[in-house]
Coordinates of N, CA and C in Angstrom, one line a residue:
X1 N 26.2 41.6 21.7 CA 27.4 41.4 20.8 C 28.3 40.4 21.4
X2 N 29.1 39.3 20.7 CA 29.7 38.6 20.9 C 30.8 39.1 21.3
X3 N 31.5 38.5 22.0 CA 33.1 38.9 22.7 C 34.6 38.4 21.0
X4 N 35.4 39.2 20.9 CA 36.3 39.0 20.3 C 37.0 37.9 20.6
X5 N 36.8 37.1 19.8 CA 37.7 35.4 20.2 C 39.3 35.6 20.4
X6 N 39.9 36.4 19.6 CA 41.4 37.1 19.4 C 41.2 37.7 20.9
X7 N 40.3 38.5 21.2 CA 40.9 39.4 22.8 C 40.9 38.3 23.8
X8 N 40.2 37.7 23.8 CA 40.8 36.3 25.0 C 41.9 35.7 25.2
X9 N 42.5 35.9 26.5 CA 43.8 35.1 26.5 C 43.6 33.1 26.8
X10 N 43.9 32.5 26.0 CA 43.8 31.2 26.4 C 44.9 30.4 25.4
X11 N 45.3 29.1 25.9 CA 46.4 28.3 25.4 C 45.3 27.7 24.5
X12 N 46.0 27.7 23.7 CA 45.5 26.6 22.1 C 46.8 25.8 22.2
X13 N 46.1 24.1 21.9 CA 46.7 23.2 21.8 C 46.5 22.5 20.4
X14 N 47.9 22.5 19.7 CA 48.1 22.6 18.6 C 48.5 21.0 18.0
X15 N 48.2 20.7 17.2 CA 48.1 19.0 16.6 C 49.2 19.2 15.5
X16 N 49.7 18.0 15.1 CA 50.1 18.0 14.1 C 50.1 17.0 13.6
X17 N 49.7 17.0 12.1 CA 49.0 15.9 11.3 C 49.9 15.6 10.3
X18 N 51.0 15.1 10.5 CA 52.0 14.9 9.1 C 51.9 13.7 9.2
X19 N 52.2 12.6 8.8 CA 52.6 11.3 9.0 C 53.5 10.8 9.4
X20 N 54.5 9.8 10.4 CA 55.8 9.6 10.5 C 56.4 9.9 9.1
X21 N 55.8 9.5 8.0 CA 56.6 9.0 6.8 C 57.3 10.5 6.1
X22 N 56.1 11.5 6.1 CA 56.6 12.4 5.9 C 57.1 13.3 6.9
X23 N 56.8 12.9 7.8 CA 58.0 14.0 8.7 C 59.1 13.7 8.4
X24 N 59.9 11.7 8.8 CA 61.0 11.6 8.0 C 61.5 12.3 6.9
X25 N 60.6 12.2 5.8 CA 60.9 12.7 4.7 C 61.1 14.4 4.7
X26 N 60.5 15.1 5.6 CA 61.1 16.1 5.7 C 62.8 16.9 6.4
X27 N 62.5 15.9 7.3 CA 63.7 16.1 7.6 C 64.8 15.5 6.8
X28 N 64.8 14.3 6.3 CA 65.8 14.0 5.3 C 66.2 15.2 4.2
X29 N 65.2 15.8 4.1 CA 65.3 17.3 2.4 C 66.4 17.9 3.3
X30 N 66.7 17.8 4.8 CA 67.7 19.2 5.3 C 69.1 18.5 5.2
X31 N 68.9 17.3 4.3 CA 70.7 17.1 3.8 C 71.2 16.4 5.2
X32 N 70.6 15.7 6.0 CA 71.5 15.3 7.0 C 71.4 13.8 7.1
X33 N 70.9 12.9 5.7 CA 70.6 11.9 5.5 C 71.0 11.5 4.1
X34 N 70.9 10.5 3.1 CA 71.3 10.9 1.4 C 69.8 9.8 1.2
X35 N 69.1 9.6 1.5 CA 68.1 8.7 1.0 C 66.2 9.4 2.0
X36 N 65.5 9.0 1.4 CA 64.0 9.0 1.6 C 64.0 7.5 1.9
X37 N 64.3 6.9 1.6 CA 64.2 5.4 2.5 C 65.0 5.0 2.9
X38 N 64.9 5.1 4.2 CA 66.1 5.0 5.2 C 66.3 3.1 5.4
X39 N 67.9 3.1 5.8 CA 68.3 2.0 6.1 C 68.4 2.6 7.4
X40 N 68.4 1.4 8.5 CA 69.6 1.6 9.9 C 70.1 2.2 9.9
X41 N 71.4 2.3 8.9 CA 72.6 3.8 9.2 C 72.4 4.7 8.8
X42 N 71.6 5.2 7.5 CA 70.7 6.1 7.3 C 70.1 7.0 8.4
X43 N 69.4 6.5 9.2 CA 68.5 6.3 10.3 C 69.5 7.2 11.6
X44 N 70.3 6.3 11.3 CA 71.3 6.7 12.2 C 72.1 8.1 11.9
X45 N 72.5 8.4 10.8 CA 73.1 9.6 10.2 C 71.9 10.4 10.4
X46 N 70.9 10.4 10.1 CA 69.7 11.5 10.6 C 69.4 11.8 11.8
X47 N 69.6 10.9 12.4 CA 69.3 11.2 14.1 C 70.5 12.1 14.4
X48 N 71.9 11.6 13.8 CA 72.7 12.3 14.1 C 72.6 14.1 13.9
X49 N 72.3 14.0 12.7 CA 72.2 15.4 12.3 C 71.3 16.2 12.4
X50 N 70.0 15.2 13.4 CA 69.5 16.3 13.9 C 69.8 16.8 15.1
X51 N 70.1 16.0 15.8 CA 71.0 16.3 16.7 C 72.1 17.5 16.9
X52 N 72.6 17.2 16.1 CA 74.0 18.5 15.6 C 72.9 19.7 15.5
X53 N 72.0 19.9 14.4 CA 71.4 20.9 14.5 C 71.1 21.7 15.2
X54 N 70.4 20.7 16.4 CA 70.2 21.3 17.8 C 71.1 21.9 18.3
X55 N 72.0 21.0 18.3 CA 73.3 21.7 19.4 C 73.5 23.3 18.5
X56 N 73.8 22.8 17.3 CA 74.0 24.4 16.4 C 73.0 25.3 16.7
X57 N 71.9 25.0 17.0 CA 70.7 26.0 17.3 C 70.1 26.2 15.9
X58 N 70.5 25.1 14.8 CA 69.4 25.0 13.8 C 67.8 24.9 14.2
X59 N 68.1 24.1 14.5 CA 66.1 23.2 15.4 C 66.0 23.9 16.7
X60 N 65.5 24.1 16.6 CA 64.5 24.5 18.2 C 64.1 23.0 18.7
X61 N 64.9 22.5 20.3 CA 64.7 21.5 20.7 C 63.4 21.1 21.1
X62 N 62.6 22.1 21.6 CA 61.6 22.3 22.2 C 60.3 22.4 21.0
X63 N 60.9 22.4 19.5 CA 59.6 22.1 18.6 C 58.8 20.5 18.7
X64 N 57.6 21.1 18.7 CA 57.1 19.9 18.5 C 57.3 18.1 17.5
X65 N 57.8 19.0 16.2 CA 58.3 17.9 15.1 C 59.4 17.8 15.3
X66 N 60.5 18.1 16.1 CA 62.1 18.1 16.5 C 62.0 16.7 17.7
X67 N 61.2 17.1 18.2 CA 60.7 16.2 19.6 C 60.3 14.7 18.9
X68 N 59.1 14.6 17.8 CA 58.6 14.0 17.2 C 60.0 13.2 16.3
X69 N 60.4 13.4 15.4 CA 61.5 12.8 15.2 C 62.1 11.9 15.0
X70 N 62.9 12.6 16.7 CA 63.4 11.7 17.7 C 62.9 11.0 18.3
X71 N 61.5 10.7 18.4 CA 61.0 9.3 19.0 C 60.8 8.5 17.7
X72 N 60.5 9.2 16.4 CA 60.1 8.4 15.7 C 61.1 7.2 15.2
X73 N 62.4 8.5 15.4 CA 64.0 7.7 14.9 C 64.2 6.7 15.9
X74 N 64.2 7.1 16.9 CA 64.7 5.8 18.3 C 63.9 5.0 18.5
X75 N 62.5 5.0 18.0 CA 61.6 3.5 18.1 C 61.9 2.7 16.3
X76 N 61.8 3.4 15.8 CA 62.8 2.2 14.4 C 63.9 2.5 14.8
X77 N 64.9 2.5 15.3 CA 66.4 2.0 15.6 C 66.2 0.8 16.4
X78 N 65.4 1.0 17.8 CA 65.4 -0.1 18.4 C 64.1 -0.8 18.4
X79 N 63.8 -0.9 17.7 CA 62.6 -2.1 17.2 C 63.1 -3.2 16.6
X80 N 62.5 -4.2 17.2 CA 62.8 -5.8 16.1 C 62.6 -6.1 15.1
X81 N 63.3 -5.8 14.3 CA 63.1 -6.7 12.9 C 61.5 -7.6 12.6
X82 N 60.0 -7.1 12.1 CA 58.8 -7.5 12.0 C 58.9 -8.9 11.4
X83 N 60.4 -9.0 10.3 CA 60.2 -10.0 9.4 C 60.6 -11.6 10.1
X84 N 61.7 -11.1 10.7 CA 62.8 -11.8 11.4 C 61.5 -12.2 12.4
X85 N 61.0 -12.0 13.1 CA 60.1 -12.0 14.3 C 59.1 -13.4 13.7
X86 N 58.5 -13.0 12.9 CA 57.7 -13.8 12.0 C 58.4 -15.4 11.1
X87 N 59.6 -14.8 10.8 CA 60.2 -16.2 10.3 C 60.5 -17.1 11.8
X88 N 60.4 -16.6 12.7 CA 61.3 -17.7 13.8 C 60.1 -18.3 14.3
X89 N 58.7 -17.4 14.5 CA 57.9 -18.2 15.1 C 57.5 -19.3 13.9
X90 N 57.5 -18.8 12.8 CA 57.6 -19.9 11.8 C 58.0 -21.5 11.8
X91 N 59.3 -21.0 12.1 CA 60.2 -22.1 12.5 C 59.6 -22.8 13.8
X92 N 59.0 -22.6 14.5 CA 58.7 -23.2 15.7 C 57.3 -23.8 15.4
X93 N 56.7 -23.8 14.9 CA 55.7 -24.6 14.4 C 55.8 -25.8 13.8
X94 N 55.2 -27.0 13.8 CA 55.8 -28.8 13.5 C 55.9 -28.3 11.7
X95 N 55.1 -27.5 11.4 CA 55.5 -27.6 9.7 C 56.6 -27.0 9.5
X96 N 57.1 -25.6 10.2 CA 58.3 -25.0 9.7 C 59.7 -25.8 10.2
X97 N 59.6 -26.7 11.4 CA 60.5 -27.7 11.7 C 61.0 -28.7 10.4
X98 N 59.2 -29.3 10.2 CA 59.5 -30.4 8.8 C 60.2 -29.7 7.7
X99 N 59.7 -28.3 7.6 CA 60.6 -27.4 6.3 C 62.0 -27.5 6.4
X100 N 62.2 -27.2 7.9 CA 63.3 -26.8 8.0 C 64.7 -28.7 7.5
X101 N 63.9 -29.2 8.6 CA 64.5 -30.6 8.8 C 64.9 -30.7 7.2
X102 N 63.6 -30.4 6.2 CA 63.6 -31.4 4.8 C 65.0 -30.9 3.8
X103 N 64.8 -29.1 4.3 CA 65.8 -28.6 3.6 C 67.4 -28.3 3.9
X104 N 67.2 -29.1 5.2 CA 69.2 -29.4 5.5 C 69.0 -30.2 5.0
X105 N 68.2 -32.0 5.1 CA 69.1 -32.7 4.6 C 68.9 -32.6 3.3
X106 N 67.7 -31.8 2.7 CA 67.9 -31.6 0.9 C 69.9 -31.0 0.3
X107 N 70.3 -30.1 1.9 CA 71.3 -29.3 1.1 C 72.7 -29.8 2.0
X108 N 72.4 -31.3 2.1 CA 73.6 -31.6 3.0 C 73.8 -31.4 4.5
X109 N 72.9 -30.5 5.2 CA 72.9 -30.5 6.3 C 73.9 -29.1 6.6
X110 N 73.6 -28.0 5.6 CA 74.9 -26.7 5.3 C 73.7 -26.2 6.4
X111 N 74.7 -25.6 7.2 CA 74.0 -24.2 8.2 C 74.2 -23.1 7.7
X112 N 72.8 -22.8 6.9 CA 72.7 -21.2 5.8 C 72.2 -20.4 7.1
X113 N 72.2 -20.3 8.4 CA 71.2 -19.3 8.7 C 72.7 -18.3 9.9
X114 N 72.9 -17.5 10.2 CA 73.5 -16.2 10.8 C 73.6 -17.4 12.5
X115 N 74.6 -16.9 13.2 CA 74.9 -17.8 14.1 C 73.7 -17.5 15.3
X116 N 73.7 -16.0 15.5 CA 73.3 -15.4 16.5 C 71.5 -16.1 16.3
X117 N 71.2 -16.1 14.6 CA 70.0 -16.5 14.8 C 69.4 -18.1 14.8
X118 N 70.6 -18.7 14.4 CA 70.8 -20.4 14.5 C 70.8 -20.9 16.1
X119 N 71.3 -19.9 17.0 CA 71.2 -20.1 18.3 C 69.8 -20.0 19.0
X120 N 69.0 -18.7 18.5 CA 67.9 -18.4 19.1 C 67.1 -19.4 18.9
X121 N 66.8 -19.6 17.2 CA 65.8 -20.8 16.7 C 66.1 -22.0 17.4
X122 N 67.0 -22.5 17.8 CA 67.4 -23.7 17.9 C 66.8 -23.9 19.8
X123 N 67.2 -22.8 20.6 CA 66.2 -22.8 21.5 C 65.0 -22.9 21.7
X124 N 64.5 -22.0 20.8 CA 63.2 -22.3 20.7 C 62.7 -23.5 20.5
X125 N 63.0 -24.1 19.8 CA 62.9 -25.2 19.1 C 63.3 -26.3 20.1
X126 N 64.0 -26.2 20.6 CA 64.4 -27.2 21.8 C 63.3 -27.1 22.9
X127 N 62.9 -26.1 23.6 CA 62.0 -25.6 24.4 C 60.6 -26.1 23.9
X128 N 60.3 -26.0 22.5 CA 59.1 -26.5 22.0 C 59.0 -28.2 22.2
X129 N 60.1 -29.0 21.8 CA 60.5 -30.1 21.6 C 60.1 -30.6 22.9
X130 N 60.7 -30.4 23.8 CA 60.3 -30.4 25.4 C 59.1 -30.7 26.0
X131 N 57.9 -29.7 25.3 CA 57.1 -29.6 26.1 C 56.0 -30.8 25.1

C-alpha cells in the first residue's frame, strides 16, 4: 500500500504564474492607482499604496506577490526609457547625423530637442566624431 502523500511532512515550493502585467493590474483594482496603464506617477502612487498597505497590515509583506510588485514597480521606475535609448544611438550613426544636420538647417538651426538630452547626444556625437 502506498504511503499517504498528505501524511508527509515536507515544504512545497510554490510558483506563481501571473504575468507582470496582470499582477500590476491586480493590484491597481485595490484603488491605490486610477489607471491599468500606468504612467511614472501612476507607478509611483501604486508603489506608494502598496506600501501604506503594508504598514496598515493590509498586505502581508512577506507574500510572495507583495514582494513581486515591488520589484516589478522599482525596475520600471528606474529603467531607461527603451525608446529614448534607441533614438540617441540613432543619432550617433553617419545617417542619423546627416538626418539630424539636414533637419536644423531645413528648420533654421531651432534646438527642438530637451537640454539634458541635446547635451548627451551632442557628446556622443563629439566622441564619435573623434574617433
Amino acid at each position: 500500500m502506498l504511503p499517504d502523500i498528505s501524511a508527509e511532512d515536507r515544504d512545497v515550493e510554490v510558483f506563481d504564474f501571473i504575468s507582470d502585467e496582470k499582477l500590476v493590474a491586480f493590484f491597481s483594482k485595490l484603488k491605490f492607482g486610477k489607471k491599468t496603464i500606468l504612467s511614472k506617477k501612476e507607478t509611483e502612487k501604486l508603489k506608494m499604496g502598496v506600501s501604506g498597505a503594508i504598514k496598515k497590515r493590509e498586505l502581508n509583506k512577506e507574500d510572495n506577490r507583495v514582494i513581486r510588485i515591488k520589484e516589478v514597480l522599482d525596475t520600471y521606475l528606474t529603467e531607461v526609457d527603451f525608446a529614448n535609448e534607441l533614438i540617441n544611438e540613432y543619432f550617433t550613426t553617419s545617417i542619423g547625423k546627416s538626418f539630424l544636420g539636414t533637419y536644423l538647417k531645413e528648420n533654421n538651426g531651432s534646438d527642438i530637442r530637451p537640454v539634458s538630452e541635446s547635451k548627451e547626444t551632442k557628446q556622443v556625437i563629439d566622441a564619435q566624431e573623434e574617433q
